[in-house]
Amino acid sequence: GITATDAERVSQVYTVDSNPFGKYDVVGGVSNDARNPLYSIAYMHFGADTSAASYKNGVEDLDAKKVWFFFDDEIVCLGSGITSTTKSGVYTVVDNRMLANTADYEFLSDGRAVTLASDPIAKEGVSKAYFSEFGGYYFPTATDVTYYKSGSYIQILLDHGVAPTDATYSYVMLPNMDKNQVNAYVKTPDIQILSNTSVVSAVKETKLGMTGIVFWEAGASFTAGDIKLTATDACSVMLTENADG
């Protein structure tokens, strides 16, 4: 999901020389097999458009490093370096999903039913959530989460507060799992978060024997077990263990 501020944008016509996509060129991805990709990584270093004309309250300077690891049963979502100096609130959208049936669905937070409404519902120290029209959400580190319903959409948000410095997040999306499968996954997850910093993001999928790594800057190093790598530039790497280890 996106990481953004609650500042209100104004309409703006971009010229051929402007860059509406931010100020960094660190963006990309990698897959385990170029011809038949089953697993992959996508990443981006987001830097807000700092044109004063873009927001009604002036300049927004949100900075965030975001990466998605796509494995077999799960999507691991990491964020790091989330920083802003303005007075706007900063949040990450875990999910913003249209309800197929607005009257008949089940939503659980840590196994307890939640009745979603237009007023936000904040839960502290959440480790898992379940939505019958999607599947599950696993938070490897107990996380404060906000839920609410807007019309026919449900939203799951992580509130980073005002003017965060180097904030992080981590969550795992578990599509198509029922609540029993979600509970089982949370008890024995298939992923290990090896690093979630503004220098290196790394996750291991233990069942697949696969490790995904994003180096956010030149000279960044990563070590885990037998893996020892140093990047000459910002990049991503996907490693798979052989049968003999």
Coordinates of N, CA and C in Angstrom, one line a residue:
G1 N 0.8 -1.2 0.0 CA 0.0 0.0 0.0 C 0.9 1.2 0.0
I2 N 0.2 2.4 -0.2 CA 0.9 3.6 -0.3 C 1.3 4.1 1.1
T3 N 2.4 4.9 1.1 CA 2.7 5.7 2.3 C 2.5 7.2 1.9
A4 N 1.7 7.9 2.7 CA 1.4 9.3 2.2 C 1.1 10.2 3.4
T5 N 0.9 11.4 3.2 CA 0.5 12.4 4.2 C -1.0 12.6 4.0
D6 N -1.6 13.2 5.1 CA -3.0 13.6 4.9 C -3.2 15.0 4.4
A7 N -2.1 15.6 3.9 CA -2.2 16.9 3.3 C -3.1 16.9 2.0
E8 N -3.8 17.9 1.8 CA -4.7 18.0 0.6 C -4.0 18.6 -0.6
R9 N -4.0 17.8 -1.7 CA -3.3 18.3 -2.9 C -4.2 19.3 -3.6
V10 N -3.6 20.1 -4.4 CA -4.3 21.0 -5.4 C -4.0 20.5 -6.8
S11 N -4.9 20.9 -7.7 CA -4.7 20.5 -9.1 C -3.4 21.2 -9.6
Q12 N -2.7 20.4 -10.4 CA -1.4 20.9 -10.9 C -1.2 20.3 -12.3
V13 N -0.8 21.2 -13.2 CA -0.5 20.7 -14.6 C 1.0 20.6 -14.6
Y14 N 1.5 19.4 -14.9 CA 3.0 19.2 -14.9 C 3.5 19.5 -16.3
T15 N 4.7 20.2 -16.3 CA 5.3 20.5 -17.6 C 6.2 19.4 -18.0
V16 N 6.8 19.5 -19.2 CA 7.7 18.5 -19.7 C 8.9 18.4 -18.9
D17 N 9.3 19.5 -18.1 CA 10.5 19.5 -17.3 C 10.3 19.1 -15.9
S18 N 9.0 18.9 -15.5 CA 8.7 18.6 -14.1 C 8.7 17.1 -13.9
N19 N 8.8 16.7 -12.6 CA 8.8 15.3 -12.3 C 7.7 15.0 -11.2
P20 N 6.5 14.5 -11.7 CA 5.5 14.3 -10.7 C 5.7 13.0 -9.9
F21 N 6.7 12.2 -10.2 CA 6.9 10.9 -9.6 C 7.9 11.0 -8.5
G22 N 8.4 12.1 -8.1 CA 9.3 12.2 -7.0 C 10.7 12.6 -7.4
K23 N 11.6 12.6 -6.4 CA 13.0 13.1 -6.7 C 14.0 12.0 -6.7
Y24 N 13.7 10.8 -6.6 CA 14.7 9.7 -6.6 C 14.5 8.8 -7.8
D25 N 15.6 8.2 -8.3 CA 15.5 7.2 -9.4 C 15.8 5.8 -8.9
V26 N 15.8 5.6 -7.5 CA 16.0 4.3 -7.0 C 14.6 3.5 -7.0
V27 N 14.4 2.8 -8.0 CA 13.2 2.0 -8.2 C 13.5 0.8 -9.1
G28 N 12.8 -0.3 -8.9 CA 13.1 -1.4 -9.7 C 12.6 -2.7 -9.1
G29 N 13.2 -3.8 -9.6 CA 12.8 -5.1 -9.1 C 13.6 -6.2 -9.7
V30 N 13.3 -7.4 -9.2 CA 14.1 -8.6 -9.7 C 13.2 -9.8 -9.5
S31 N 13.3 -10.8 -10.3 CA 12.6 -12.1 -10.2 C 13.5 -13.2 -10.1
N32 N 13.0 -14.4 -9.7 CA 13.9 -15.6 -9.5 C 14.2 -16.2 -10.9
D33 N 13.5 -15.9 -11.9 CA 13.7 -16.5 -13.2 C 13.1 -15.5 -14.3
A34 N 14.0 -14.9 -15.1 CA 13.5 -13.9 -16.1 C 12.5 -14.5 -17.1
R35 N 12.6 -15.8 -17.4 CA 11.7 -16.4 -18.4 C 10.5 -16.9 -17.8
N36 N 10.5 -17.4 -16.6 CA 9.4 -17.9 -15.9 C 9.3 -17.5 -14.4
P37 N 9.1 -16.2 -14.2 CA 9.2 -15.6 -12.9 C 8.0 -16.1 -12.0
L38 N 8.3 -16.8 -10.9 CA 7.3 -17.2 -10.0 C 7.3 -16.3 -8.7
Y39 N 8.5 -15.8 -8.4 CA 8.7 -15.0 -7.2 C 9.5 -13.7 -7.6
S40 N 9.2 -12.7 -6.9 CA 9.9 -11.4 -7.3 C 9.9 -10.4 -6.2
I41 N 10.6 -9.3 -6.5 CA 10.7 -8.1 -5.6 C 10.4 -6.9 -6.4
A42 N 9.7 -5.9 -5.8 CA 9.5 -4.6 -6.3 C 9.9 -3.6 -5.2
Y43 N 10.6 -2.5 -5.6 CA 11.0 -1.6 -4.6 C 11.0 -0.2 -5.1
M44 N 10.9 0.8 -4.2 CA 11.0 2.2 -4.6 C 11.4 3.1 -3.5
H45 N 12.2 4.1 -3.8 CA 12.6 5.1 -2.8 C 11.7 6.3 -3.2
F46 N 10.7 6.6 -2.4 CA 9.8 7.7 -2.7 C 10.3 9.0 -2.0
G47 N 10.3 10.1 -2.8 CA 10.6 11.4 -2.2 C 9.5 12.3 -2.7
A48 N 8.8 13.0 -1.8 CA 7.6 13.8 -2.2 C 8.0 14.9 -3.2
D49 N 7.1 15.2 -4.0 CA 7.2 16.4 -4.8 C 7.2 17.6 -3.9
T50 N 8.2 18.4 -3.9 CA 8.3 19.5 -2.9 C 7.9 20.8 -3.5
S51 N 7.2 20.8 -4.6 CA 6.7 22.0 -5.2 C 5.6 22.6 -4.3
A52 N 5.8 23.9 -3.8 CA 4.8 24.5 -2.9 C 3.4 24.5 -3.5
A53 N 3.3 24.5 -4.8 CA 2.0 24.6 -5.5 C 1.2 23.3 -5.4
S54 N 1.9 22.2 -5.0 CA 1.2 20.9 -5.0 C 0.3 20.7 -3.9
Y55 N 0.4 21.4 -2.8 CA -0.4 21.1 -1.6 C -1.0 22.4 -1.1
K56 N -2.2 22.4 -0.5 CA -2.8 23.6 0.0 C -2.1 24.1 1.2
N57 N -1.4 23.3 1.9 CA -0.6 23.8 3.1 C 0.8 24.1 2.8
G58 N 1.2 24.0 1.5 CA 2.6 24.3 1.2 C 3.4 23.1 0.8
V59 N 4.6 23.0 1.2 CA 5.5 22.0 0.8 C 5.4 20.7 1.7
E60 N 5.4 19.5 1.1 CA 5.4 18.3 1.8 C 6.7 17.6 1.4
D61 N 7.4 17.1 2.4 CA 8.8 16.5 2.2 C 8.8 15.0 2.6
L62 N 7.8 14.3 2.5 CA 7.8 12.9 2.9 C 8.8 12.1 2.2
D63 N 9.5 11.3 2.9 CA 10.5 10.4 2.3 C 10.3 9.0 2.8
A64 N 10.3 8.0 2.0 CA 10.1 6.6 2.4 C 10.7 5.6 1.5
K65 N 11.2 4.5 2.0 CA 11.7 3.4 1.2 C 10.8 2.2 1.4
K66 N 10.3 1.7 0.3 CA 9.2 0.7 0.3 C 9.6 -0.5 -0.6
V67 N 9.3 -1.7 -0.1 CA 9.6 -2.9 -0.9 C 8.5 -4.0 -0.6
W68 N 8.3 -4.7 -1.7 CA 7.3 -5.8 -1.7 C 8.0 -7.1 -2.2
F69 N 7.9 -8.1 -1.3 CA 8.5 -9.4 -1.7 C 7.4 -10.4 -2.0
F70 N 7.3 -10.8 -3.2 CA 6.2 -11.7 -3.7 C 6.7 -13.2 -3.7
F71 N 6.2 -13.9 -2.7 CA 6.5 -15.3 -2.6 C 5.3 -16.2 -3.0
D72 N 5.3 -17.4 -2.5 CA 4.2 -18.3 -3.0 C 2.9 -18.1 -2.3
D73 N 2.8 -18.0 -1.0 CA 1.6 -17.9 -0.3 C 1.4 -16.5 0.3
E74 N 2.4 -15.6 0.2 CA 2.4 -14.4 0.9 C 3.1 -13.3 0.2
I75 N 2.7 -12.0 0.5 CA 3.4 -10.8 0.0 C 3.9 -10.1 1.3
V76 N 5.3 -10.0 1.4 CA 5.9 -9.3 2.5 C 6.1 -7.9 2.2
C77 N 5.6 -7.0 3.0 CA 5.6 -5.5 2.7 C 6.5 -4.9 3.8
L78 N 7.6 -4.2 3.4 CA 8.4 -3.5 4.4 C 8.5 -2.0 4.0
G79 N 8.6 -1.2 5.0 CA 8.9 0.2 4.8 C 9.9 0.7 5.8
S80 N 10.8 1.6 5.4 CA 11.8 2.1 6.3 C 12.2 3.5 5.9
G81 N 12.9 4.2 6.8 CA 13.3 5.6 6.5 C 12.2 6.5 6.3
I82 N 11.0 6.3 6.9 CA 9.8 7.1 6.8 C 10.0 8.4 7.6
T83 N 10.2 9.5 6.9 CA 10.5 10.7 7.5 C 9.8 11.9 6.9
S84 N 9.4 12.8 7.8 CA 8.7 14.0 7.3 C 8.9 15.1 8.4
T85 N 9.0 16.4 7.9 CA 9.3 17.4 8.9 C 8.1 18.4 9.0
T86 N 7.0 18.1 8.2 CA 5.9 19.0 8.2 C 4.8 18.7 9.3
K87 N 3.8 19.4 9.4 CA 2.7 19.2 10.4 C 1.6 18.2 9.9
S88 N 1.8 17.6 8.8 CA 0.8 16.7 8.3 C 1.0 15.3 8.9
G89 N -0.1 14.6 9.1 CA 0.0 13.2 9.6 C 0.5 12.3 8.5
V90 N 1.3 11.2 8.8 CA 1.8 10.3 7.8 C 1.2 8.9 8.1
Y91 N 0.8 8.2 7.1 CA 0.2 6.9 7.3 C 0.6 6.0 6.1
T92 N 0.5 4.7 6.4 CA 0.6 3.7 5.3 C -0.7 2.9 5.2
V93 N -1.1 2.7 4.0 CA -2.4 2.0 3.7 C -2.0 0.5 3.5
V94 N -2.4 -0.3 4.5 CA -2.2 -1.8 4.3 C -3.1 -2.3 3.3
D95 N -4.4 -1.9 3.3 CA -5.4 -2.3 2.3 C -6.5 -1.3 2.2
N96 N -7.0 -1.1 1.0 CA -8.1 -0.3 0.7 C -8.9 -1.1 -0.3
R97 N -9.9 -1.8 0.2 CA -10.6 -2.8 -0.6 C -12.1 -2.6 -0.7
M98 N -12.6 -2.7 -1.9 CA -14.1 -2.6 -2.1 C -14.7 -3.9 -1.6
L99 N -15.8 -3.7 -0.9 CA -16.6 -4.9 -0.4 C -17.5 -5.4 -1.6
A100 N -17.4 -6.7 -1.7 CA -18.3 -7.3 -2.7 C -19.7 -7.4 -2.1
N101 N -19.8 -7.6 -0.8 CA -21.1 -7.6 -0.2 C -21.0 -6.8 1.1
T102 N -21.6 -5.6 1.1 CA -21.5 -4.7 2.2 C -22.2 -5.1 3.4
A103 N -23.1 -6.1 3.3 CA -23.8 -6.5 4.5 C -23.4 -7.8 5.1
D104 N -22.7 -8.6 4.3 CA -22.3 -10.0 4.8 C -20.8 -10.3 4.6
Y105 N -20.0 -9.9 5.6 CA -18.6 -10.2 5.5 C -18.1 -10.3 7.0
E106 N -17.0 -10.9 7.1 CA -16.4 -11.1 8.5 C -15.1 -10.4 8.6
F107 N -14.8 -9.7 9.6 CA -13.6 -9.0 9.8 C -13.1 -9.3 11.3
L108 N -11.9 -9.8 11.4 CA -11.4 -10.1 12.7 C -10.1 -9.4 13.0
S109 N -9.8 -9.0 14.2 CA -8.5 -8.4 14.6 C -8.1 -9.2 15.8
D110 N -7.0 -9.9 15.6 CA -6.5 -10.9 16.6 C -7.6 -11.8 17.1
G111 N -8.3 -12.3 16.1 CA -9.3 -13.3 16.4 C -10.7 -12.8 17.0
R112 N -10.8 -11.5 17.2 CA -12.0 -10.9 17.7 C -12.7 -10.1 16.6
A113 N -14.0 -10.3 16.6 CA -14.8 -9.6 15.5 C -14.8 -8.1 15.7
V114 N -14.7 -7.4 14.6 CA -14.7 -6.0 14.5 C -15.8 -5.5 13.6
T115 N -16.7 -4.6 14.1 CA -17.7 -4.0 13.3 C -17.2 -2.7 12.7
L116 N -16.9 -2.7 11.4 CA -16.3 -1.6 10.8 C -17.4 -0.5 10.6
A117 N -17.0 0.8 10.8 CA -17.8 1.9 10.6 C -17.0 3.1 10.1
S118 N -17.7 4.2 9.9 CA -17.0 5.4 9.3 C -16.1 6.0 10.4
D119 N -16.3 5.7 11.7 CA -15.4 6.2 12.7 C -14.3 5.2 12.8
P120 N -13.0 5.7 12.8 CA -11.9 4.8 12.8 C -11.9 4.0 14.1
I121 N -11.4 2.8 14.0 CA -11.3 1.9 15.2 C -9.8 1.5 15.3
A122 N -9.2 2.0 16.4 CA -7.8 1.8 16.6 C -7.5 0.6 17.5
K123 N -6.6 -0.3 17.1 CA -6.3 -1.5 17.9 C -4.8 -1.4 18.2
E124 N -4.4 -1.7 19.4 CA -3.0 -1.7 19.7 C -2.4 -3.1 19.7
G125 N -1.1 -3.2 19.3 CA -0.4 -4.4 19.4 C -1.0 -5.6 18.6
V126 N -1.4 -5.3 17.4 CA -2.1 -6.3 16.6 C -1.0 -7.2 16.0
S127 N -1.3 -8.6 16.0 CA -0.4 -9.5 15.3 C -1.0 -10.1 14.1
K128 N -2.4 -10.1 14.0 CA -3.0 -10.6 12.8 C -4.4 -10.1 12.6
A129 N -4.9 -10.1 11.4 CA -6.2 -9.7 11.0 C -6.7 -10.6 9.9
Y130 N -8.1 -10.7 9.8 CA -8.7 -11.5 8.8 C -9.9 -10.8 8.2
F131 N -10.0 -10.9 6.9 CA -11.1 -10.3 6.2 C -11.6 -11.3 5.2
S132 N -12.9 -11.7 5.3 CA -13.4 -12.8 4.6 C -13.4 -12.7 3.1
E133 N -13.3 -11.4 2.6 CA -13.3 -11.2 1.2 C -11.9 -11.1 0.6
F134 N -10.9 -11.3 1.4 CA -9.5 -11.2 0.9 C -8.7 -12.4 1.5
G135 N -8.6 -12.5 2.8 CA -7.7 -13.4 3.4 C -7.1 -12.8 4.7
G136 N -5.8 -13.0 4.9 CA -5.3 -12.5 6.2 C -4.2 -11.5 6.1
Y137 N -3.8 -11.0 7.2 CA -2.8 -10.0 7.4 C -2.0 -10.4 8.6
Y138 N -0.7 -10.5 8.5 CA 0.2 -10.9 9.6 C 1.2 -9.8 9.9
F139 N 1.3 -9.4 11.2 CA 2.2 -8.3 11.6 C 3.3 -9.0 12.4
P140 N 4.5 -9.2 11.8 CA 5.6 -9.9 12.5 C 6.0 -9.2 13.9
T141 N 5.8 -7.9 13.9 CA 6.0 -7.2 15.2 C 4.7 -6.6 15.6
A142 N 4.3 -6.8 16.8 CA 3.0 -6.2 17.2 C 2.9 -4.8 16.8
T143 N 1.8 -4.4 16.1 CA 1.6 -3.2 15.5 C 0.3 -2.5 15.8
D144 N 0.3 -1.2 16.0 CA -0.9 -0.5 16.2 C -1.6 -0.2 14.8
V145 N -2.8 -0.7 14.7 CA -3.5 -0.7 13.4 C -4.9 0.1 13.6
T146 N -5.3 0.8 12.5 CA -6.6 1.5 12.5 C -7.4 0.9 11.4
Y147 N -8.7 0.6 11.7 CA -9.6 0.0 10.7 C -10.8 1.0 10.6
Y148 N -11.3 1.1 9.3 CA -12.6 1.8 9.2 C -13.2 1.5 7.8
K149 N -14.5 1.8 7.7 CA -15.2 1.6 6.5 C -15.7 2.9 6.0
S150 N -15.4 3.1 4.7 CA -15.9 4.3 4.0 C -16.7 3.9 2.8
G151 N -18.0 4.1 3.0 CA -18.9 3.6 1.9 C -18.8 2.1 1.7
S152 N -18.5 1.7 0.5 CA -18.4 0.3 0.3 C -16.9 -0.2 0.3
Y153 N -16.0 0.6 0.9 CA -14.6 0.3 1.0 C -14.2 0.1 2.5
I154 N -13.3 -0.9 2.7 CA -12.7 -1.0 4.0 C -11.2 -0.6 3.9
Q155 N -10.7 0.1 4.9 CA -9.3 0.5 5.0 C -8.7 0.0 6.2
I156 N -7.4 -0.4 6.0 CA -6.5 -0.8 7.1 C -5.3 0.1 7.1
L157 N -5.1 0.9 8.1 CA -4.0 1.9 8.1 C -3.0 1.7 9.2
L158 N -1.8 2.1 9.0 CA -0.8 2.2 10.0 C -0.5 3.7 10.1
D159 N -0.6 4.3 11.3 CA -0.5 5.7 11.6 C 1.0 5.9 12.1
H160 N 1.7 6.7 11.3 CA 3.1 7.0 11.7 C 3.2 8.3 12.5
G161 N 2.1 9.0 12.7 CA 2.1 10.2 13.4 C 2.5 11.4 12.6
V162 N 2.7 12.5 13.3 CA 3.2 13.8 12.6 C 4.7 13.9 12.8
A163 N 5.3 14.2 11.7 CA 6.8 14.4 11.6 C 7.6 13.2 12.1
P164 N 7.3 12.0 11.6 CA 8.1 10.8 12.0 C 9.5 10.9 11.5
T165 N 10.4 10.3 12.2 CA 11.8 10.2 11.8 C 12.3 8.8 11.7
D166 N 12.6 8.3 10.5 CA 13.1 7.0 10.2 C 12.2 5.9 10.8
A167 N 10.8 6.1 10.6 CA 9.9 5.1 11.0 C 9.9 3.9 10.1
T168 N 9.4 2.8 10.6 CA 9.4 1.6 9.8 C 8.0 0.9 9.9
Y169 N 7.8 -0.1 9.0 CA 6.6 -0.9 9.2 C 6.9 -2.3 8.6
S170 N 6.2 -3.3 9.0 CA 6.3 -4.6 8.3 C 5.0 -5.3 8.5
Y171 N 4.5 -5.9 7.4 CA 3.3 -6.7 7.4 C 3.3 -7.7 6.3
V172 N 2.5 -8.7 6.4 CA 2.5 -9.8 5.4 C 1.1 -10.0 5.0
M173 N 0.8 -9.9 3.7 CA -0.5 -10.2 3.1 C -0.6 -11.6 2.8
L174 N -1.8 -12.2 3.1 CA -2.0 -13.7 3.0 C -3.3 -13.9 2.1
P175 N -3.2 -13.7 0.8 CA -4.4 -13.8 0.0 C -5.0 -15.2 0.0
N176 N -6.3 -15.2 0.0 CA -7.1 -16.4 -0.2 C -7.0 -17.4 1.0
M177 N -6.4 -17.0 2.1 CA -6.4 -17.9 3.2 C -7.7 -17.7 4.0
D178 N -8.2 -18.8 4.6 CA -9.3 -18.7 5.5 C -8.7 -18.5 6.9
K179 N -9.6 -18.2 7.9 CA -9.1 -17.8 9.2 C -8.3 -18.9 9.9
N180 N -8.6 -20.1 9.6 CA -7.9 -21.2 10.2 C -6.4 -21.3 9.7
Q181 N -6.4 -21.0 8.3 CA -5.0 -21.0 7.7 C -4.2 -19.8 8.2
V182 N -4.9 -18.7 8.4 CA -4.2 -17.5 8.9 C -3.7 -17.8 10.3
N183 N -4.5 -18.3 11.1 CA -4.0 -18.6 12.5 C -2.8 -19.6 12.5
A184 N -2.9 -20.6 11.6 CA -1.8 -21.5 11.5 C -0.5 -20.9 11.0
Y185 N -0.6 -20.0 10.0 CA 0.5 -19.3 9.5 C 1.2 -18.4 10.5
V186 N 0.4 -17.7 11.3 CA 0.9 -16.8 12.3 C 1.7 -17.5 13.3
K187 N 1.2 -18.7 13.7 CA 1.9 -19.5 14.7 C 3.3 -20.0 14.2
T188 N 3.4 -20.4 12.9 CA 4.6 -20.8 12.3 C 4.8 -20.2 10.9
P189 N 5.2 -18.9 10.9 CA 5.3 -18.2 9.6 C 6.4 -18.7 8.8
D190 N 6.3 -18.6 7.5 CA 7.3 -19.1 6.5 C 8.3 -18.0 6.2
I191 N 8.2 -16.8 6.8 CA 9.2 -15.8 6.5 C 9.9 -15.3 7.7
Q192 N 11.1 -14.8 7.5 CA 11.9 -14.2 8.5 C 12.4 -12.8 8.0
I193 N 12.1 -11.8 8.7 CA 12.6 -10.5 8.3 C 14.1 -10.3 8.8
L194 N 15.0 -10.3 7.9 CA 16.4 -10.2 8.2 C 17.0 -8.8 8.4
S195 N 16.3 -7.9 7.7 CA 16.7 -6.5 7.9 C 15.6 -5.6 7.4
N196 N 15.4 -4.5 8.1 CA 14.4 -3.5 7.6 C 14.9 -2.1 8.1
T197 N 15.9 -1.7 7.4 CA 16.5 -0.4 7.7 C 16.5 0.5 6.4
S198 N 17.0 1.7 6.6 CA 17.1 2.6 5.4 C 18.3 2.3 4.6
V199 N 19.1 1.3 5.0 CA 20.2 0.8 4.2 C 20.0 -0.5 3.4
V200 N 19.4 -1.5 4.1 CA 19.1 -2.8 3.6 C 17.7 -3.3 4.0
S201 N 17.0 -3.8 3.1 CA 15.7 -4.5 3.4 C 15.9 -6.0 2.9
A202 N 15.6 -7.0 3.8 CA 15.9 -8.3 3.4 C 14.9 -9.3 4.1
V203 N 14.4 -10.3 3.4 CA 13.5 -11.2 3.9 C 13.9 -12.6 3.4
K204 N 13.7 -13.6 4.3 CA 13.9 -15.0 3.9 C 12.6 -15.7 3.9
E205 N 12.3 -16.5 2.8 CA 11.2 -17.4 2.8 C 11.7 -18.8 3.1
T206 N 11.5 -19.3 4.3 CA 12.1 -20.5 4.7 C 11.7 -21.7 4.0
K207 N 10.4 -21.8 3.6 CA 9.9 -23.0 2.9 C 10.5 -23.1 1.5
L208 N 10.7 -21.9 0.9 CA 11.2 -21.9 -0.5 C 12.8 -21.9 -0.5
G209 N 13.4 -21.6 0.7 CA 14.8 -21.5 0.7 C 15.3 -20.3 -0.1
M210 N 14.5 -19.2 -0.1 CA 14.8 -18.0 -0.9 C 14.9 -16.8 -0.1
T211 N 15.9 -16.0 -0.4 CA 16.2 -14.7 0.3 C 16.2 -13.6 -0.7
G212 N 15.4 -12.6 -0.4 CA 15.3 -11.4 -1.2 C 15.9 -10.2 -0.4
I213 N 16.8 -9.4 -1.2 CA 17.5 -8.3 -0.5 C 17.4 -7.1 -1.4
V214 N 17.2 -5.9 -0.8 CA 17.2 -4.7 -1.5 C 18.3 -3.8 -0.8
F215 N 19.3 -3.4 -1.6 CA 20.3 -2.5 -1.1 C 19.9 -1.1 -1.6
W216 N 19.7 -0.2 -0.6 CA 19.2 1.1 -0.9 C 20.3 2.2 -1.3
E217 N 21.5 1.8 -1.2 CA 22.6 2.8 -1.5 C 23.9 2.0 -1.9
A218 N 24.8 2.7 -2.6 CA 26.1 2.1 -2.9 C 26.9 1.9 -1.6
G219 N 27.6 0.7 -1.6 CA 28.4 0.4 -0.4 C 27.7 -0.3 0.7
A220 N 26.4 -0.5 0.5 CA 25.6 -1.2 1.6 C 26.0 -2.6 1.6
S221 N 26.1 -3.2 2.8 CA 26.5 -4.6 3.0 C 25.5 -5.3 3.8
F222 N 25.4 -6.6 3.5 CA 24.4 -7.5 4.2 C 25.1 -8.8 4.5
T223 N 24.9 -9.3 5.7 CA 25.4 -10.6 6.1 C 24.3 -11.4 6.9
A224 N 24.1 -12.6 6.5 CA 23.2 -13.5 7.2 C 23.6 -14.9 6.9
G225 N 24.1 -15.6 7.9 CA 24.6 -17.0 7.7 C 25.7 -17.0 6.7
D226 N 25.6 -17.7 5.6 CA 26.6 -17.8 4.6 C 26.5 -16.7 3.6
I227 N 25.5 -15.9 3.7 CA 25.3 -14.8 2.7 C 26.1 -13.6 3.2
K228 N 27.0 -13.1 2.3 CA 27.8 -11.9 2.6 C 27.9 -11.1 1.3
L229 N 27.2 -10.0 1.2 CA 27.2 -9.2 0.0 C 27.4 -7.8 0.3
T230 N 28.1 -7.1 -0.7 CA 28.2 -5.6 -0.7 C 27.8 -5.1 -2.0
A231 N 27.0 -4.1 -2.1 CA 26.5 -3.6 -3.3 C 27.3 -2.4 -3.8
T232 N 27.6 -2.3 -5.1 CA 28.3 -1.2 -5.7 C 27.3 -0.1 -6.0
D233 N 26.0 -0.4 -6.0 CA 25.0 0.6 -6.3 C 23.7 0.1 -5.7
A234 N 22.7 1.0 -5.6 CA 21.4 0.6 -5.2 C 20.9 -0.5 -6.1
C235 N 20.3 -1.6 -5.6 CA 19.9 -2.7 -6.4 C 19.1 -3.7 -5.6
S236 N 18.6 -4.8 -6.2 CA 17.9 -5.8 -5.5 C 18.5 -7.2 -6.0
V237 N 18.4 -8.2 -5.1 CA 19.0 -9.5 -5.3 C 18.0 -10.5 -4.8
M238 N 17.8 -11.6 -5.5 CA 17.0 -12.7 -5.1 C 17.9 -14.0 -5.1
L239 N 18.1 -14.7 -4.0 CA 18.9 -15.8 -3.9 C 18.1 -17.1 -3.6
T240 N 18.4 -18.2 -4.1 CA 17.7 -19.5 -3.8 C 18.8 -20.5 -3.4
E241 N 18.5 -21.2 -2.3 CA 19.4 -22.2 -1.8 C 19.3 -23.4 -2.7
N242 N 20.5 -24.1 -3.0 CA 20.5 -25.3 -3.7 C 20.1 -26.5 -2.8
A243 N 19.8 -27.6 -3.3 CA 19.4 -28.7 -2.5 C 20.4 -29.2 -1.5
D244 N 21.7 -28.9 -1.9 CA 22.7 -29.3 -0.9 C 23.1 -28.2 0.0
G245 N 22.3 -27.1 0.0 CA 22.5 -26.0 0.9 C 23.5 -24.9 0.3

